[in-house]
XYZ file of C-alpha atoms in Angstrom:
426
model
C 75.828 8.672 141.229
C 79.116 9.044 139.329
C 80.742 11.163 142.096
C 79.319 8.359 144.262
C 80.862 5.652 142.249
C 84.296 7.303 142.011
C 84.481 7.691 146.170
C 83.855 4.195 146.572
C 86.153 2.896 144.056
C 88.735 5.135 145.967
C 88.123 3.551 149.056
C 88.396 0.201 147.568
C 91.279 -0.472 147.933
C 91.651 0.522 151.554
C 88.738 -2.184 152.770
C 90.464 -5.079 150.146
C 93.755 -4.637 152.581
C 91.031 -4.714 155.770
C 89.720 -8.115 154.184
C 92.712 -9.555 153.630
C 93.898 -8.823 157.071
C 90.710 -9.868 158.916
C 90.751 -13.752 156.776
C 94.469 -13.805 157.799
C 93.201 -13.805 161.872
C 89.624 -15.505 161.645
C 89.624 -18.893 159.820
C 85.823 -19.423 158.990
C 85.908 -15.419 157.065
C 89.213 -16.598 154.969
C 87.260 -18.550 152.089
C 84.833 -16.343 152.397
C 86.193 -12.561 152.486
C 85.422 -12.708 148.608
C 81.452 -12.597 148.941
C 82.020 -9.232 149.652
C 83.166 -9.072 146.434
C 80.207 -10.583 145.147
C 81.261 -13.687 144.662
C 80.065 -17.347 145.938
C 77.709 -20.465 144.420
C 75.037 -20.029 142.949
C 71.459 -19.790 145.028
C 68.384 -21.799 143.264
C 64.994 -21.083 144.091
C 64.544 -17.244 143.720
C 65.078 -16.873 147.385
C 63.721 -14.155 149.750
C 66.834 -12.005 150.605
C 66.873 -10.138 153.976
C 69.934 -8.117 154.629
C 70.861 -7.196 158.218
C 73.749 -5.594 158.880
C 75.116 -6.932 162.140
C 73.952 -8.414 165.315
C 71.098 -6.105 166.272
C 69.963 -6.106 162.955
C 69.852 -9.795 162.786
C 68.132 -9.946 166.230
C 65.711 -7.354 164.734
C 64.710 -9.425 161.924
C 64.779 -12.662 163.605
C 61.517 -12.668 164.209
C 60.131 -11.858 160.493
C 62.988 -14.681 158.976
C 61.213 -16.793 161.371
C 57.492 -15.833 159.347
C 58.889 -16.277 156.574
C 60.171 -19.767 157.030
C 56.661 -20.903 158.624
C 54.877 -18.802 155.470
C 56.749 -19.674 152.343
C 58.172 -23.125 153.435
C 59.068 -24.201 149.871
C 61.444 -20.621 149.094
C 64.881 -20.554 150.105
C 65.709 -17.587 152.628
C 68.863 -15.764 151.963
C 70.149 -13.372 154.752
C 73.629 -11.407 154.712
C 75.183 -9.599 157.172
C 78.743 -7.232 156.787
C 80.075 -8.398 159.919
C 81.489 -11.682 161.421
C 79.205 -11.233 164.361
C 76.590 -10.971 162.457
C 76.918 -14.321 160.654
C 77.993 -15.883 163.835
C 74.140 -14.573 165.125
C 72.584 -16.514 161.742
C 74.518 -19.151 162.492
C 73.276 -19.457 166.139
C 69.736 -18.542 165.659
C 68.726 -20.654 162.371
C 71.062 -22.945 161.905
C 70.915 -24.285 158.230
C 67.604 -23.055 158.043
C 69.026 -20.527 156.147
C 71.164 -19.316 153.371
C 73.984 -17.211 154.902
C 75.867 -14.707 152.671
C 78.175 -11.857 153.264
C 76.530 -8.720 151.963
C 78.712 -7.384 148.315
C 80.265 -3.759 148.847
C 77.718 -0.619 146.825
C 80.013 -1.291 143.618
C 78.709 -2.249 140.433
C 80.508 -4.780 139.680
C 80.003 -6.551 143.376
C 76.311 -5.891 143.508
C 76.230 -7.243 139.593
C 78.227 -10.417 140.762
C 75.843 -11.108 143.800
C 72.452 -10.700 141.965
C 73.853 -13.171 139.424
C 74.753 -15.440 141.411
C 71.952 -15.278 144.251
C 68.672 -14.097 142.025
C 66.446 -12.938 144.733
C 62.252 -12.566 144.431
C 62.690 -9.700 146.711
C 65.090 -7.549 148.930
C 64.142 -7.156 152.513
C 66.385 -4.485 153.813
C 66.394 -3.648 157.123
C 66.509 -0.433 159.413
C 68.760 2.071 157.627
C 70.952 0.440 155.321
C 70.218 3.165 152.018
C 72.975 1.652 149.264
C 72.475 3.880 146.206
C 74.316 1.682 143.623
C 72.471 -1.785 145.005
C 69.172 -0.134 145.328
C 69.449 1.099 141.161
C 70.666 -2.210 140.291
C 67.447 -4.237 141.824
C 65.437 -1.298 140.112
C 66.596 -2.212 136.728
C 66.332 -5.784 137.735
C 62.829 -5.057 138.557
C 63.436 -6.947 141.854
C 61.584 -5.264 144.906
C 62.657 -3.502 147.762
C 61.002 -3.295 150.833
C 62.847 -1.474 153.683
C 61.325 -2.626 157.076
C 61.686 -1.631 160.390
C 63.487 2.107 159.482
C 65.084 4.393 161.783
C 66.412 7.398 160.900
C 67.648 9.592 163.528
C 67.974 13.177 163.502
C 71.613 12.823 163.562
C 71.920 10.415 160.684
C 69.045 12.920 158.318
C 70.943 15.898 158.981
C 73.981 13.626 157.423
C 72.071 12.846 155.031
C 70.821 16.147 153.719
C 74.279 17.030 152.725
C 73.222 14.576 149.565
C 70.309 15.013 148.931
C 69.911 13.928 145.216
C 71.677 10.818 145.782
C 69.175 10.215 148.655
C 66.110 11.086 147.108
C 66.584 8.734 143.725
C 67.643 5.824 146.266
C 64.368 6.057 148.447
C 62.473 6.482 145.357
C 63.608 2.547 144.552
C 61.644 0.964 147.417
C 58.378 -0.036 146.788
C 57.478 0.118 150.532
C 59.151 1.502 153.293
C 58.176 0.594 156.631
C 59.082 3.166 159.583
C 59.614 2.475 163.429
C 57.366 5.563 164.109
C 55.989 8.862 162.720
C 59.657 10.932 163.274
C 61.242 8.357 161.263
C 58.330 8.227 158.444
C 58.599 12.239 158.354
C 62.577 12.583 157.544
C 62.395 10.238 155.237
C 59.906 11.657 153.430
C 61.905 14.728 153.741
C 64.561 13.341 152.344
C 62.589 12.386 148.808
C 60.630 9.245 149.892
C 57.304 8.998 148.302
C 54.544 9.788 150.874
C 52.182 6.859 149.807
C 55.155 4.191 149.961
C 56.526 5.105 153.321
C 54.041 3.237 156.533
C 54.682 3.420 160.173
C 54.431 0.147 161.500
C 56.129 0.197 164.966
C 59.924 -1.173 165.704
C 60.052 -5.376 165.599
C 62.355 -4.870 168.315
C 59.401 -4.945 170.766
C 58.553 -8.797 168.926
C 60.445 -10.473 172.083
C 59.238 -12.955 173.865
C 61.991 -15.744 176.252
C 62.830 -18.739 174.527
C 62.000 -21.536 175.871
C 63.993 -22.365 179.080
C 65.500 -19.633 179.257
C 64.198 -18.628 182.568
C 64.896 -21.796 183.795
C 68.889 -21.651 182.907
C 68.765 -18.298 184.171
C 67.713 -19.577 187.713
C 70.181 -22.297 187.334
C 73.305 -19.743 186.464
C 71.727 -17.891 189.515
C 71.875 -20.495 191.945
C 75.338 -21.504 190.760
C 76.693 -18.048 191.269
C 75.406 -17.718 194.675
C 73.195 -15.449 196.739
C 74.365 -12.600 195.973
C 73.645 -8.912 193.382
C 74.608 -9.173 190.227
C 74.278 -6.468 187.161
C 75.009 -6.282 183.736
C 77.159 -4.344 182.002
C 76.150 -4.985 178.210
C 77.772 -4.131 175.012
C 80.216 -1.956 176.153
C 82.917 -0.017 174.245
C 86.157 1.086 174.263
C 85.772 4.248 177.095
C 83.393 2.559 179.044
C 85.025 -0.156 180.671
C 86.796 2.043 183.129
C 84.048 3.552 183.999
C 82.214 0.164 184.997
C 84.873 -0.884 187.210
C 85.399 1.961 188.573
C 81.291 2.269 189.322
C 81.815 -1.793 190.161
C 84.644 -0.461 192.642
C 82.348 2.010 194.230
C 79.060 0.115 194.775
C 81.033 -2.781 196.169
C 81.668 -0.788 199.641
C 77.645 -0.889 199.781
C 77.560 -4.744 198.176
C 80.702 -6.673 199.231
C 79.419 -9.629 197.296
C 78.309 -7.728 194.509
C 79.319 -9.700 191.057
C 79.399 -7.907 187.495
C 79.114 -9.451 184.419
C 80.536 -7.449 181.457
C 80.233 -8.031 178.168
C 82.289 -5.934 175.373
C 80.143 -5.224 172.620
C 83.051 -6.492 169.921
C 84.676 -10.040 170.246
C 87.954 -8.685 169.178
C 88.385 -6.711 172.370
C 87.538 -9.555 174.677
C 91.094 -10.458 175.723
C 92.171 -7.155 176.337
C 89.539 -6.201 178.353
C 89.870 -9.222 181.029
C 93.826 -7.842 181.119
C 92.183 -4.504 181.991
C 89.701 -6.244 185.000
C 92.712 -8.076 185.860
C 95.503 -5.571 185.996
C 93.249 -3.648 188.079
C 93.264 -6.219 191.275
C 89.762 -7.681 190.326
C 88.966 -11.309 190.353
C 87.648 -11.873 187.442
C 86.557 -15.408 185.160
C 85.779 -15.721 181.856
C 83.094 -17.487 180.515
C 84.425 -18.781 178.019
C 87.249 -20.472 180.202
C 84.238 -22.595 181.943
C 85.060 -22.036 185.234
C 83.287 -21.845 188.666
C 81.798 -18.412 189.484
C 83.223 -18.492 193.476
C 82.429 -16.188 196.455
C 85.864 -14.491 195.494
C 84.602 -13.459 191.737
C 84.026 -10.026 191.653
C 83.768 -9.843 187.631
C 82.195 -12.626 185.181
C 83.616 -11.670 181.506
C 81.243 -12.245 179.116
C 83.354 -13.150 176.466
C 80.929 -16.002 174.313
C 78.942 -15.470 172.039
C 74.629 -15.529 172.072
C 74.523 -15.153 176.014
C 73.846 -11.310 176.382
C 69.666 -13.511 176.843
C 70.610 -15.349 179.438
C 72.888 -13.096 181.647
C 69.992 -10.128 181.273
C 67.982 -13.055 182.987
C 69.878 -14.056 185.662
C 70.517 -10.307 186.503
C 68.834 -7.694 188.887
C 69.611 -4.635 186.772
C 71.475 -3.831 183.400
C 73.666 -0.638 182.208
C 73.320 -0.533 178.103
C 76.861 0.491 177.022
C 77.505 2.085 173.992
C 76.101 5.232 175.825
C 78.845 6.882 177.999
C 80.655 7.100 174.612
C 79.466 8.895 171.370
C 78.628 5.743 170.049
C 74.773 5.816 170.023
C 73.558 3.310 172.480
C 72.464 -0.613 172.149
C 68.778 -1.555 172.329
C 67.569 -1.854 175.866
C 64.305 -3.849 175.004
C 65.900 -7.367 175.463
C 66.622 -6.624 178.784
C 63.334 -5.056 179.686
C 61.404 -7.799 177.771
C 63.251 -10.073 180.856
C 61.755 -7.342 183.593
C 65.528 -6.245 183.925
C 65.804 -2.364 184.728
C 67.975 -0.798 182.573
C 70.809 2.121 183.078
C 71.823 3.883 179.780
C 74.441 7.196 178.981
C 73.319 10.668 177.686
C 74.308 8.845 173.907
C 71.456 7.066 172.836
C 70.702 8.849 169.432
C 70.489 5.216 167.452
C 67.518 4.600 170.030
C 66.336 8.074 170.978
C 62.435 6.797 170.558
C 63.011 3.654 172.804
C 65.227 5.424 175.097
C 62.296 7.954 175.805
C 59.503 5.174 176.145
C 61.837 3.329 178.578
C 62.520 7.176 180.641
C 58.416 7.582 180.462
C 57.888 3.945 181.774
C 59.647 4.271 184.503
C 61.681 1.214 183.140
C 64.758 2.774 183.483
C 66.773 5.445 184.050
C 68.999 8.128 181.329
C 72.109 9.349 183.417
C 74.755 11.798 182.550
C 78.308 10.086 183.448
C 79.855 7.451 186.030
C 78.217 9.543 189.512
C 74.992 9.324 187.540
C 75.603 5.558 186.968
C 76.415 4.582 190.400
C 73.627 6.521 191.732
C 70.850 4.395 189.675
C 72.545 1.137 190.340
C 72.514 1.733 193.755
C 68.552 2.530 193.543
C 68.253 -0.821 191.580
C 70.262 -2.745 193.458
C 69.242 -1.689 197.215
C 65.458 -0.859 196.909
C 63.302 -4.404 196.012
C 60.567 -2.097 195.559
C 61.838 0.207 193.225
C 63.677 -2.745 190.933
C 59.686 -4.016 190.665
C 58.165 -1.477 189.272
C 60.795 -0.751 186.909
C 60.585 -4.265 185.983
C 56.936 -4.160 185.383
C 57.410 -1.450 183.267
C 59.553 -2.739 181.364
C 57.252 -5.828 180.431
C 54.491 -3.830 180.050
C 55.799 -1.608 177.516
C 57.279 -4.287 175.564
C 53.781 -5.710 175.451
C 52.161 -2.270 174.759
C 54.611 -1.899 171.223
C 54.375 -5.416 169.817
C 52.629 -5.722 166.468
C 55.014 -4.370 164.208
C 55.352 -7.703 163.041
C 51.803 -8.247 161.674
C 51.542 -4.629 159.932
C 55.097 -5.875 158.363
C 53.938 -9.096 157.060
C 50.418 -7.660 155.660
C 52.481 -5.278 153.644
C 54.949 -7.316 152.433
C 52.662 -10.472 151.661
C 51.778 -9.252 148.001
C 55.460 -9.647 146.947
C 56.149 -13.110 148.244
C 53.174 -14.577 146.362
C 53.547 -12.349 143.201
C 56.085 -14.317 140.289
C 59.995 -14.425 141.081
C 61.732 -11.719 138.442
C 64.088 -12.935 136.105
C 66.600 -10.650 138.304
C 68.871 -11.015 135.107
C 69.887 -7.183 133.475
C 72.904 -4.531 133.141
């Protein structure tokens, strides 16, 4: 822990100057960089804290924040996230229902400051966020932890097991520890977790269902853009854009009228990606701009925020970026929840279980690079009957792996009714 302490006092200094530079060039983080810090008002109520990193995260516990709300009406909910698209998510999906924070950085002091000042009955961290100086502090605090819905790929245990003292007395803090499936429950008890405490209880990303009307503005966006095929290119990174057009380029000479809608995974890059579409020759509008969707549009940049929903809806088939690249993939399940066939790279190691159940399914299809991409679009695209089953599939096995949620709440109902800790200590 000392040699743990020491690396991230180092590094310090190097995300204070990353701060300071992001609140100079977003004006909601600028009074608020210092949460990570620690810092902020003080929280009454011994609220439930959930802690979700970013926007998949926050999507991924959406559902539970929503059970908790409707179970424990009279407790405050406090959720953090690290990133600025993650807040925006909290924002958009509760509202003030909530109690937003930024997450503090794994230093004592930061972690000290925060549980101070916030006081939590328990700590609901979710997936794979394992922070060795935060998880020791709520131990001595005698708040719980619960870790729900865990992955742990191979990828990140083998990183991992280059620690492996560090690991072990961090996953020997939880008090339960709630795996996606039976791979994730067996490296992490590899890596030290208790046997009894660790549960598989399924992934919560398969708790989807369409809000309401959302089918019905999906028709409407439909309608407005025209008869005509339209994919998705979602979440993509830096490395993949080209690639889309270029696939956008090719399929066009079998769908003239063909319209893409492409929407980079980071708001940051939005602008320079619609001068990319644009110095290429494409047409292209951005969403945000408001503007008509004409015959001429070959490219609709998704550049908004909380629409990824509604343009999976309005779509005949999906690529998941964050695949052609080393990246790790983006969960297909939102799409396929919407009976959208997906398309995803060889790099889907953050979602290796869902990628296979999609593959199995039938819901979609794993290709290799762009000649694999344009080949499964143009299956999706051209062939009615093949875009059908896929998007039965995909329904169906959303419906097949839902019920994480219960076997989440039955485990972690015993430490929402037990007393609040005095969270107060060292």
């Amino acid at each position: 822990m000392r040699l743990y302490r020491f690396t991230a006092r180092l590094v310090l200094p190097f995300a204070l100057v990353r701060l300071w530079w992001r609140s100079r060039n977003d004006a909601e983080y600028a009074p608020r960089w210092t949460e990570r810090l620690g810092y902020g008002g003080p929280i009454a109520g011994a609220p439930i804290w959930v802690h979700a990193v970013s926007v998949g995260e926050t999507r991924a516990a959406a559902p539970l924040i929503r059970a908790l709300l409707d179970d424990c009406p009279q407790t405050p909910v406090l959720v953090t996230t690290t990133t600025l698209t993650g807040a925006a998510q909290v924002a958009m999906l509760f509202g003030e229902g909530v109690i937003h924070r930024f997450a503090p950085f794994d230093l004592p002091g930061a972690v000290a400051r925060f549980l101070d000042r916030t006081r939590p009955r328990v700590a609901i961290i979710l997936e794979t966020e394992i922070w060795p100086q935060l998880f020791a502090t709520l131990a001595r605090r005698r708040v719980p932890v619960f870790l729900a819905n865990v992955r742990l790929s191979e990828r990140s245990f083998r990183r991992y097991q280059r620690i492996p003292r560090l690991i072990a007395a961090a996953l020997g803090v939880p008090a339960v520890i709630a795996a996606q499936s039976q791979a994730d429950a067996m490296r992490l008890r590899a890596l030290g977790a208790p046997a009894a405490r660790v549960h598989v209880t399924g992934n919560m990303k398969f708790e989807l269902s369409p809000t309401a009307g959302l089918r019905e503005a999906a028709q409407a966006l439909r309608l407005a853009w025209g008869e005509r095929p339209v994919w998705v290119a979602a979440s993509t990174h830096q490395g993949e854009e080209e690639v889309v057009l270029t696939a956008h380029r090719v399929l066009q000479e079998t769908f003239p009228r063909l319209l893409l809608v492409l929407v980079p995974r980071h708001p940051e890059r939005f602008e320079a990606v619609g001068k990319m579409v644009r110095s290429g020759g494409m047409v292209v509008v951005a969403r945000s701009a408001g503007g008509p969707v004409t015959d001429d549009t070959e490219v609709l940049l998704g550049d908004t925020m909380g629409e990824l929903m509604l343009f999976f809806a309005a779509a005949d088939c999906a690529f998941i970026g964050g695949s052609l690249v080393a990246t790790g993939g983006h969960n297909p399940l939102e799409a396929l929840a919407l009976g959208v066939p997906v398309v995803f790279g060889p790099h889907m190691f953050n979602f290796d279980e869902v990628a296979r159940l999609t593959r199995s399914a039938g819901a979609g299809v794993q290709v290799a690079d762009e000649d694999g991409l344009i080949a499964a679009l143009r299956t999706y695209l051209g062939d009615p009957e093949a875009r059908r089953a896929a998007s039965e599939s995909g329904e169906a096995l959303v419906r097949t792996h839902q019920g994480a949620l219960g076997r989440t709440r039955a485990l972690l109902a015993p430490f929402l009714t037990s007393p609040a800790p005095s969270s107060e200590g060292p």
